[in-house]
């Protein structure tokens, strides 16, 4: 239920607030708590499951912001936003989460997005 509440909250907030509201200052000196593999898998699984099973349009940005908030005591979790031009020359953007140099949420197979923003 907590994951659902966070997803709904970020979806609503992204409608009414400018995106820059969600960018917080970076504090690389803060190492935070150790992130257990179990906690990480539990949060990511819940976000992916709710996002794919509920037809509420939880975009990659909503999912990434939700994951970052749910794992907020772990500053090593980074949100990336990237862009690409598709084969039809259309613009596409994507958000994903990285932990220890590995994409843990939002991986796009066969698509390469050029990161334009990342923060923790």
mmCIF file of N, CA and C in Angstrom:
data_model
loop_
_atom_site.group_PDB
_atom_site.id
_atom_site.type_symbol
_atom_site.label_atom_id
_atom_site.label_comp_id
_atom_site.label_asym_id
_atom_site.label_seq_id
_atom_site.Cartn_x
_atom_site.Cartn_y
_atom_site.Cartn_z
ATOM 1 N N UNK A 1 0.818 -1.191 0.000
ATOM 2 C CA UNK A 1 0.000 0.000 0.000
ATOM 3 C C UNK A 1 0.867 1.263 0.000
ATOM 4 N N UNK A 2 2.009 1.200 0.682
ATOM 5 C CA UNK A 2 2.883 2.363 0.733
ATOM 6 C C UNK A 2 3.391 2.710 -0.666
ATOM 7 N N UNK A 3 3.779 1.704 -1.431
ATOM 8 C CA UNK A 3 4.285 1.938 -2.788
ATOM 9 C C UNK A 3 3.185 2.546 -3.649
ATOM 10 N N UNK A 4 1.972 2.027 -3.559
ATOM 11 C CA UNK A 4 0.857 2.566 -4.320
ATOM 12 C C UNK A 4 0.615 4.029 -3.952
ATOM 13 N N UNK A 5 0.634 4.348 -2.667
ATOM 14 C CA UNK A 5 0.420 5.728 -2.220
ATOM 15 C C UNK A 5 1.489 6.662 -2.764
ATOM 16 N N UNK A 6 2.733 6.212 -2.774
ATOM 17 C CA UNK A 6 3.824 7.052 -3.278
ATOM 18 C C UNK A 6 3.692 7.244 -4.790
ATOM 19 N N UNK A 7 3.374 6.178 -5.517
ATOM 20 C CA UNK A 7 3.187 6.297 -6.972
ATOM 21 C C UNK A 7 2.067 7.294 -7.297
ATOM 22 N N UNK A 8 0.937 7.176 -6.625
ATOM 23 C CA UNK A 8 -0.193 8.077 -6.856
ATOM 24 C C UNK A 8 0.186 9.517 -6.500
ATOM 25 N N UNK A 9 0.892 9.688 -5.412
ATOM 26 C CA UNK A 9 1.304 11.030 -4.981
ATOM 27 C C UNK A 9 2.191 11.690 -6.024
ATOM 28 N N UNK A 10 3.222 10.981 -6.494
ATOM 29 C CA UNK A 10 4.114 11.575 -7.489
ATOM 30 C C UNK A 10 3.405 11.822 -8.814
ATOM 31 N N UNK A 11 2.505 10.943 -9.193
ATOM 32 C CA UNK A 11 1.742 11.162 -10.425
ATOM 33 C C UNK A 11 0.952 12.459 -10.320
ATOM 34 N N UNK A 12 0.291 12.666 -9.200
ATOM 35 C CA UNK A 12 -0.472 13.894 -8.993
ATOM 36 C C UNK A 12 0.406 15.130 -8.898
ATOM 37 N N UNK A 13 1.507 15.025 -8.165
ATOM 38 C CA UNK A 13 2.402 16.174 -8.011
ATOM 39 C C UNK A 13 3.031 16.606 -9.331
ATOM 40 N N UNK A 14 3.349 15.637 -10.190
ATOM 41 C CA UNK A 14 3.943 15.992 -11.487
ATOM 42 C C UNK A 14 2.966 16.750 -12.381
ATOM 43 N N UNK A 15 1.679 16.607 -12.109
ATOM 44 C CA UNK A 15 0.673 17.333 -12.886
ATOM 45 C C UNK A 15 0.605 18.795 -12.462
ATOM 46 N N UNK A 16 0.790 19.068 -11.170
ATOM 47 C CA UNK A 16 0.577 20.428 -10.672
ATOM 48 C C UNK A 16 1.852 21.207 -10.343
ATOM 49 N N UNK A 17 2.966 20.538 -10.181
ATOM 50 C CA UNK A 17 4.209 21.232 -9.820
ATOM 51 C C UNK A 17 5.227 21.149 -10.947
ATOM 52 N N UNK A 18 6.063 22.182 -11.093
ATOM 53 C CA UNK A 18 7.128 22.099 -12.096
ATOM 54 C C UNK A 18 8.153 21.038 -11.712
ATOM 55 N N UNK A 19 8.765 20.432 -12.704
ATOM 56 C CA UNK A 19 9.705 19.335 -12.471
ATOM 57 C C UNK A 19 10.859 19.752 -11.564
ATOM 58 N N UNK A 20 11.321 20.989 -11.678
ATOM 59 C CA UNK A 20 12.477 21.424 -10.878
ATOM 60 C C UNK A 20 12.209 21.307 -9.374
ATOM 61 N N UNK A 21 10.940 21.243 -8.984
ATOM 62 C CA UNK A 21 10.573 21.066 -7.584
ATOM 63 C C UNK A 21 11.152 19.775 -7.022
ATOM 64 N N UNK A 22 11.305 18.781 -7.863
ATOM 65 C CA UNK A 22 11.737 17.465 -7.408
ATOM 66 C C UNK A 22 13.247 17.315 -7.344
ATOM 67 N N UNK A 23 13.966 18.269 -7.880
ATOM 68 C CA UNK A 23 15.422 18.210 -7.849
ATOM 69 C C UNK A 23 15.915 18.738 -6.516
ATOM 70 N N UNK A 24 16.519 17.890 -5.745
ATOM 71 C CA UNK A 24 17.054 18.313 -4.452
ATOM 72 C C UNK A 24 18.563 18.474 -4.575
ATOM 73 N N UNK A 25 19.156 19.291 -3.726
ATOM 74 C CA UNK A 25 20.612 19.451 -3.764
ATOM 75 C C UNK A 25 21.315 18.129 -3.500
ATOM 76 N N UNK A 26 22.426 17.917 -4.180
ATOM 77 C CA UNK A 26 23.187 16.686 -4.000
ATOM 78 C C UNK A 26 24.070 16.805 -2.774
ATOM 79 N N UNK A 27 24.197 15.715 -2.052
ATOM 80 C CA UNK A 27 25.038 15.671 -0.870
ATOM 81 C C UNK A 27 25.880 14.400 -0.905
ATOM 82 N N UNK A 28 26.940 14.378 -1.735
ATOM 83 C CA UNK A 28 27.723 13.161 -1.885
ATOM 84 C C UNK A 28 28.470 12.734 -0.624
ATOM 85 N N UNK A 29 28.648 13.610 0.354
ATOM 86 C CA UNK A 29 29.365 13.238 1.563
ATOM 87 C C UNK A 29 28.530 12.320 2.454
ATOM 88 N N UNK A 30 27.218 12.362 2.317
ATOM 89 C CA UNK A 30 26.333 11.531 3.120
ATOM 90 C C UNK A 30 26.263 10.134 2.507
ATOM 91 N N UNK A 31 26.734 9.136 3.242
ATOM 92 C CA UNK A 31 26.737 7.781 2.693
ATOM 93 C C UNK A 31 25.458 7.030 3.004
ATOM 94 N N UNK A 32 24.705 7.447 4.007
ATOM 95 C CA UNK A 32 23.424 6.808 4.312
ATOM 96 C C UNK A 32 23.598 5.408 4.858
ATOM 97 N N UNK A 33 22.471 4.740 5.014
ATOM 98 C CA UNK A 33 22.465 3.374 5.525
ATOM 99 C C UNK A 33 22.835 2.396 4.420
ATOM 100 N N UNK A 34 23.310 1.223 4.840
ATOM 101 C CA UNK A 34 23.584 0.163 3.874
ATOM 102 C C UNK A 34 22.245 -0.326 3.317
ATOM 103 N N UNK A 35 22.211 -0.560 2.043
ATOM 104 C CA UNK A 35 20.982 -1.001 1.377
ATOM 105 C C UNK A 35 21.014 -2.516 1.245
ATOM 106 N N UNK A 36 20.053 -3.167 1.876
ATOM 107 C CA UNK A 36 20.021 -4.624 1.780
ATOM 108 C C UNK A 36 19.434 -5.026 0.429
ATOM 109 N N UNK A 37 19.939 -6.116 -0.096
ATOM 110 C CA UNK A 37 19.458 -6.646 -1.371
ATOM 111 C C UNK A 37 17.973 -6.973 -1.288
ATOM 112 N N UNK A 38 17.535 -7.456 -0.138
ATOM 113 C CA UNK A 38 16.121 -7.807 0.056
ATOM 114 C C UNK A 38 15.240 -6.577 -0.031
ATOM 115 N N UNK A 39 15.623 -5.503 0.646
ATOM 116 C CA UNK A 39 14.841 -4.261 0.604
ATOM 117 C C UNK A 39 14.799 -3.695 -0.812
ATOM 118 N N UNK A 40 15.934 -3.687 -1.460
ATOM 119 C CA UNK A 40 16.006 -3.178 -2.825
ATOM 120 C C UNK A 40 15.083 -3.965 -3.744
ATOM 121 N N UNK A 41 15.177 -5.280 -3.718
ATOM 122 C CA UNK A 41 14.317 -6.120 -4.571
ATOM 123 C C UNK A 41 12.845 -5.938 -4.252
ATOM 124 N N UNK A 42 12.516 -5.816 -2.986
ATOM 125 C CA UNK A 42 11.117 -5.653 -2.564
ATOM 126 C C UNK A 42 10.525 -4.353 -3.117
ATOM 127 N N UNK A 43 11.244 -3.263 -2.988
ATOM 128 C CA UNK A 43 10.749 -1.967 -3.467
ATOM 129 C C UNK A 43 10.628 -1.952 -4.983
ATOM 130 N N UNK A 44 11.661 -2.406 -5.678
ATOM 131 C CA UNK A 44 11.642 -2.399 -7.145
ATOM 132 C C UNK A 44 10.541 -3.324 -7.665
ATOM 133 N N UNK A 45 10.406 -4.498 -7.072
ATOM 134 C CA UNK A 45 9.349 -5.430 -7.481
ATOM 135 C C UNK A 45 7.968 -4.791 -7.312
ATOM 136 N N UNK A 46 7.727 -4.154 -6.178
ATOM 137 C CA UNK A 46 6.425 -3.544 -5.914
ATOM 138 C C UNK A 46 6.125 -2.434 -6.921
ATOM 139 N N UNK A 47 7.100 -1.608 -7.221
ATOM 140 C CA UNK A 47 6.896 -0.529 -8.193
ATOM 141 C C UNK A 47 6.596 -1.102 -9.574
ATOM 142 N N UNK A 48 7.391 -2.058 -10.010
ATOM 143 C CA UNK A 48 7.171 -2.647 -11.332
ATOM 144 C C UNK A 48 5.828 -3.361 -11.415
ATOM 145 N N UNK A 49 5.471 -4.084 -10.384
ATOM 146 C CA UNK A 49 4.211 -4.836 -10.389
ATOM 147 C C UNK A 49 3.012 -3.895 -10.443
ATOM 148 N N UNK A 50 2.980 -2.902 -9.572
ATOM 149 C CA UNK A 50 1.859 -1.967 -9.577
ATOM 150 C C UNK A 50 1.801 -1.166 -10.880
ATOM 151 N N UNK A 51 2.947 -0.769 -11.384
ATOM 152 C CA UNK A 51 2.983 0.059 -12.592
ATOM 153 C C UNK A 51 2.506 -0.686 -13.828
ATOM 154 N N UNK A 52 2.755 -1.981 -13.887
ATOM 155 C CA UNK A 52 2.327 -2.742 -15.063
ATOM 156 C C UNK A 52 0.910 -3.282 -14.932
ATOM 157 N N UNK A 53 0.446 -3.482 -13.719
ATOM 158 C CA UNK A 53 -0.879 -4.103 -13.531
ATOM 159 C C UNK A 53 -2.013 -3.100 -13.374
ATOM 160 N N UNK A 54 -1.700 -1.877 -12.986
ATOM 161 C CA UNK A 54 -2.747 -0.869 -12.814
ATOM 162 C C UNK A 54 -2.716 0.094 -13.995
ATOM 163 N N UNK A 55 -3.839 0.304 -14.652
ATOM 164 C CA UNK A 55 -3.872 1.178 -15.834
ATOM 165 C C UNK A 55 -3.954 2.659 -15.462
ATOM 166 N N UNK A 56 -3.020 3.116 -14.633
ATOM 167 C CA UNK A 56 -3.049 4.500 -14.176
ATOM 168 C C UNK A 56 -1.953 5.348 -14.814
ATOM 169 N N UNK A 57 -1.178 4.768 -15.710
ATOM 170 C CA UNK A 57 -0.161 5.540 -16.418
ATOM 171 C C UNK A 57 1.003 5.980 -15.555
ATOM 172 N N UNK A 58 1.535 5.071 -14.756
ATOM 173 C CA UNK A 58 2.717 5.397 -13.964
ATOM 174 C C UNK A 58 3.931 5.388 -14.887
ATOM 175 N N UNK A 59 4.332 6.553 -15.349
ATOM 176 C CA UNK A 59 5.435 6.684 -16.295
ATOM 177 C C UNK A 59 6.769 6.351 -15.636
ATOM 178 N N UNK A 60 7.793 6.277 -16.444
ATOM 179 C CA UNK A 60 9.128 5.989 -15.931
ATOM 180 C C UNK A 60 9.573 7.054 -14.921
ATOM 181 N N UNK A 61 9.190 8.308 -15.140
ATOM 182 C CA UNK A 61 9.565 9.367 -14.193
ATOM 183 C C UNK A 61 8.841 9.193 -12.864
ATOM 184 N N UNK A 62 7.571 8.867 -12.895
ATOM 185 C CA UNK A 62 6.821 8.612 -11.659
ATOM 186 C C UNK A 62 7.443 7.435 -10.916
ATOM 187 N N UNK A 63 7.795 6.389 -11.630
ATOM 188 C CA UNK A 63 8.407 5.214 -11.009
ATOM 189 C C UNK A 63 9.765 5.560 -10.402
ATOM 190 N N UNK A 64 10.577 6.311 -11.133
ATOM 191 C CA UNK A 64 11.914 6.671 -10.647
ATOM 192 C C UNK A 64 11.827 7.564 -9.410
ATOM 193 N N UNK A 65 10.971 8.567 -9.438
ATOM 194 C CA UNK A 65 10.820 9.442 -8.274
ATOM 195 C C UNK A 65 10.296 8.663 -7.069
ATOM 196 N N UNK A 66 9.380 7.754 -7.316
ATOM 197 C CA UNK A 66 8.836 6.935 -6.228
ATOM 198 C C UNK A 66 9.912 6.037 -5.625
ATOM 199 N N UNK A 67 10.703 5.403 -6.469
ATOM 200 C CA UNK A 67 11.781 4.543 -5.974
ATOM 201 C C UNK A 67 12.771 5.354 -5.152
ATOM 202 N N UNK A 68 13.127 6.527 -5.634
ATOM 203 C CA UNK A 68 14.081 7.359 -4.908
ATOM 204 C C UNK A 68 13.529 7.761 -3.549
ATOM 205 N N UNK A 69 12.237 8.088 -3.497
ATOM 206 C CA UNK A 69 11.649 8.473 -2.216
ATOM 207 C C UNK A 69 11.579 7.273 -1.269
ATOM 208 N N UNK A 70 11.162 6.130 -1.780
ATOM 209 C CA UNK A 70 11.048 4.938 -0.938
ATOM 210 C C UNK A 70 12.408 4.468 -0.420
ATOM 211 N N UNK A 71 13.464 4.769 -1.163
ATOM 212 C CA UNK A 71 14.824 4.391 -0.769
ATOM 213 C C UNK A 71 15.634 5.625 -0.379
ATOM 214 N N UNK A 72 14.964 6.633 0.167
ATOM 215 C CA UNK A 72 15.578 7.944 0.418
ATOM 216 C C UNK A 72 16.737 7.926 1.399
ATOM 217 N N UNK A 73 16.835 6.925 2.237
ATOM 218 C CA UNK A 73 17.949 6.880 3.181
ATOM 219 C C UNK A 73 19.222 6.322 2.542
ATOM 220 N N UNK A 74 19.170 6.086 1.245
ATOM 221 C CA UNK A 74 20.316 5.532 0.523
ATOM 222 C C UNK A 74 20.725 6.487 -0.606
ATOM 223 N N UNK A 75 21.601 7.441 -0.328
ATOM 224 C CA UNK A 75 21.959 8.434 -1.346
ATOM 225 C C UNK A 75 22.717 7.860 -2.545
ATOM 226 N N UNK A 76 23.149 6.610 -2.470
ATOM 227 C CA UNK A 76 23.819 6.009 -3.628
ATOM 228 C C UNK A 76 22.832 5.711 -4.751
ATOM 229 N N UNK A 77 21.533 5.760 -4.455
ATOM 230 C CA UNK A 77 20.507 5.587 -5.484
ATOM 231 C C UNK A 77 20.461 6.868 -6.293
ATOM 232 N N UNK A 78 20.639 6.747 -7.604
ATOM 233 C CA UNK A 78 20.663 7.927 -8.479
ATOM 234 C C UNK A 78 19.569 7.829 -9.526
ATOM 235 N N UNK A 79 18.932 8.960 -9.786
ATOM 236 C CA UNK A 79 17.949 9.054 -10.864
ATOM 237 C C UNK A 79 18.648 9.648 -12.081
ATOM 238 N N UNK A 80 18.458 9.011 -13.222
ATOM 239 C CA UNK A 80 18.979 9.514 -14.485
ATOM 240 C C UNK A 80 17.813 9.845 -15.405
ATOM 241 N N UNK A 81 17.978 10.901 -16.164
ATOM 242 C CA UNK A 81 17.030 11.235 -17.228
ATOM 243 C C UNK A 81 17.848 11.366 -18.491
ATOM 244 N N UNK A 82 17.382 10.702 -19.544
ATOM 245 C CA UNK A 82 18.102 10.724 -20.813
ATOM 246 C C UNK A 82 17.160 10.965 -21.975
ATOM 247 N N UNK A 83 17.765 11.284 -23.106
ATOM 248 C CA UNK A 83 16.995 11.552 -24.325
ATOM 249 C C UNK A 83 17.591 10.777 -25.487
ATOM 250 N N UNK A 84 16.792 10.620 -26.520
ATOM 251 C CA UNK A 84 17.264 9.998 -27.757
ATOM 252 C C UNK A 84 16.363 10.453 -28.898
ATOM 253 N N UNK A 85 16.867 10.303 -30.105
ATOM 254 C CA UNK A 85 16.060 10.478 -31.306
ATOM 255 C C UNK A 85 15.746 9.094 -31.829
ATOM 256 N N UNK A 86 14.481 8.835 -32.106
ATOM 257 C CA UNK A 86 14.095 7.526 -32.612
ATOM 258 C C UNK A 86 14.426 7.436 -34.094
ATOM 259 N N UNK A 87 14.221 6.251 -34.653
ATOM 260 C CA UNK A 87 14.490 6.055 -36.085
ATOM 261 C C UNK A 87 13.664 6.996 -36.951
ATOM 262 N N UNK A 88 12.511 7.383 -36.475
ATOM 263 C CA UNK A 88 11.643 8.309 -37.209
ATOM 264 C C UNK A 88 11.945 9.763 -36.879
ATOM 265 N N UNK A 89 13.079 9.998 -36.228
ATOM 266 C CA UNK A 89 13.539 11.325 -35.841
ATOM 267 C C UNK A 89 12.646 11.986 -34.798
ATOM 268 N N UNK A 90 11.910 11.176 -34.062
ATOM 269 C CA UNK A 90 11.080 11.701 -32.978
ATOM 270 C C UNK A 90 11.909 11.753 -31.692
ATOM 271 N N UNK A 91 11.604 12.698 -30.866
ATOM 272 C CA UNK A 91 12.284 12.870 -29.590
ATOM 273 C C UNK A 91 11.677 11.921 -28.559
ATOM 274 N N UNK A 92 12.519 11.265 -27.767
ATOM 275 C CA UNK A 92 12.054 10.394 -26.696
ATOM 276 C C UNK A 92 12.885 10.672 -25.446
ATOM 277 N N UNK A 93 12.250 10.591 -24.303
ATOM 278 C CA UNK A 93 12.933 10.790 -23.027
ATOM 279 C C UNK A 93 12.614 9.608 -22.119
ATOM 280 N N UNK A 94 13.507 9.365 -21.169
ATOM 281 C CA UNK A 94 13.321 8.230 -20.271
ATOM 282 C C UNK A 94 14.017 8.522 -18.941
ATOM 283 N N UNK A 95 13.455 7.983 -17.858
ATOM 284 C CA UNK A 95 14.062 8.100 -16.525
ATOM 285 C C UNK A 95 14.329 6.701 -16.000
ATOM 286 N N UNK A 96 15.444 6.547 -15.285
ATOM 287 C CA UNK A 96 15.779 5.250 -14.716
ATOM 288 C C UNK A 96 16.558 5.443 -13.424
ATOM 289 N N UNK A 97 16.679 4.361 -12.664
ATOM 290 C CA UNK A 97 17.371 4.374 -11.374
ATOM 291 C C UNK A 97 18.619 3.514 -11.458
ATOM 292 N N UNK A 98 19.716 4.045 -10.918
ATOM 293 C CA UNK A 98 20.993 3.329 -10.909
ATOM 294 C C UNK A 98 21.477 3.212 -9.464
ATOM 295 N N UNK A 99 21.974 2.021 -9.140
ATOM 296 C CA UNK A 99 22.583 1.772 -7.835
ATOM 297 C C UNK A 99 23.857 0.971 -8.065
ATOM 298 N N UNK A 100 24.966 1.474 -7.560
ATOM 299 C CA UNK A 100 26.279 0.835 -7.737
ATOM 300 C C UNK A 100 26.560 0.572 -9.220
ATOM 301 N N UNK A 101 26.354 1.586 -10.040
ATOM 302 C CA UNK A 101 26.632 1.540 -11.482
ATOM 303 C C UNK A 101 25.816 0.496 -12.236
ATOM 304 N N UNK A 102 24.685 0.077 -11.673
ATOM 305 C CA UNK A 102 23.820 -0.891 -12.337
ATOM 306 C C UNK A 102 22.402 -0.334 -12.369
ATOM 307 N N UNK A 103 21.758 -0.416 -13.535
ATOM 308 C CA UNK A 103 20.369 0.032 -13.646
ATOM 309 C C UNK A 103 19.479 -0.969 -12.934
ATOM 310 N N UNK A 104 18.728 -0.475 -11.952
ATOM 311 C CA UNK A 104 17.869 -1.367 -11.171
ATOM 312 C C UNK A 104 16.387 -1.155 -11.466
ATOM 313 N N UNK A 105 16.044 -0.047 -12.122
ATOM 314 C CA UNK A 105 14.658 0.222 -12.493
ATOM 315 C C UNK A 105 14.655 1.067 -13.759
ATOM 316 N N UNK A 106 13.888 0.659 -14.736
ATOM 317 C CA UNK A 106 13.753 1.443 -15.953
ATOM 318 C C UNK A 106 14.708 1.074 -17.070
ATOM 319 N N UNK A 107 15.319 -0.101 -16.980
ATOM 320 C CA UNK A 107 16.237 -0.525 -18.042
ATOM 321 C C UNK A 107 15.461 -0.685 -19.352
ATOM 322 N N UNK A 108 16.022 -0.168 -20.418
ATOM 323 C CA UNK A 108 15.397 -0.234 -21.741
ATOM 324 C C UNK A 108 16.299 -1.053 -22.661
ATOM 325 N N UNK A 109 15.909 -2.281 -22.919
ATOM 326 C CA UNK A 109 16.692 -3.137 -23.808
ATOM 327 C C UNK A 109 16.659 -2.579 -25.226
ATOM 328 N N UNK A 110 17.784 -2.607 -25.885
ATOM 329 C CA UNK A 110 17.929 -2.169 -27.278
ATOM 330 C C UNK A 110 17.652 -0.693 -27.497
ATOM 331 N N UNK A 111 17.642 0.098 -26.454
ATOM 332 C CA UNK A 111 17.481 1.537 -26.598
ATOM 333 C C UNK A 111 18.594 2.222 -25.818
ATOM 334 N N UNK A 112 19.164 3.239 -26.420
ATOM 335 C CA UNK A 112 20.237 3.972 -25.759
ATOM 336 C C UNK A 112 19.784 5.420 -25.576
ATOM 337 N N UNK A 113 19.701 5.827 -24.332
ATOM 338 C CA UNK A 113 19.344 7.196 -24.008
ATOM 339 C C UNK A 113 20.588 7.917 -23.532
ATOM 340 N N UNK A 114 20.809 9.104 -24.036
ATOM 341 C CA UNK A 114 21.955 9.904 -23.609
ATOM 342 C C UNK A 114 21.565 10.641 -22.334
ATOM 343 N N UNK A 115 22.239 10.342 -21.220
ATOM 344 C CA UNK A 115 21.894 11.015 -19.962
ATOM 345 C C UNK A 115 22.125 12.527 -20.060
ATOM 346 N N UNK A 116 21.130 13.286 -19.648
ATOM 347 C CA UNK A 116 21.254 14.740 -19.632
ATOM 348 C C UNK A 116 21.152 15.285 -18.211
ATOM 349 N N UNK A 117 20.726 14.428 -17.280
ATOM 350 C CA UNK A 117 20.567 14.854 -15.889
ATOM 351 C C UNK A 117 20.659 13.621 -14.995
ATOM 352 N N UNK A 118 21.373 13.776 -13.893
ATOM 353 C CA UNK A 118 21.367 12.726 -12.871
ATOM 354 C C UNK A 118 21.537 13.376 -11.514
ATOM 355 N N UNK A 119 20.883 12.812 -10.539
ATOM 356 C CA UNK A 119 21.001 13.335 -9.191
ATOM 357 C C UNK A 119 20.689 12.248 -8.188
ATOM 358 N N UNK A 120 21.159 12.495 -6.959
ATOM 359 C CA UNK A 120 20.872 11.534 -5.887
ATOM 360 C C UNK A 120 20.052 12.180 -4.810
#
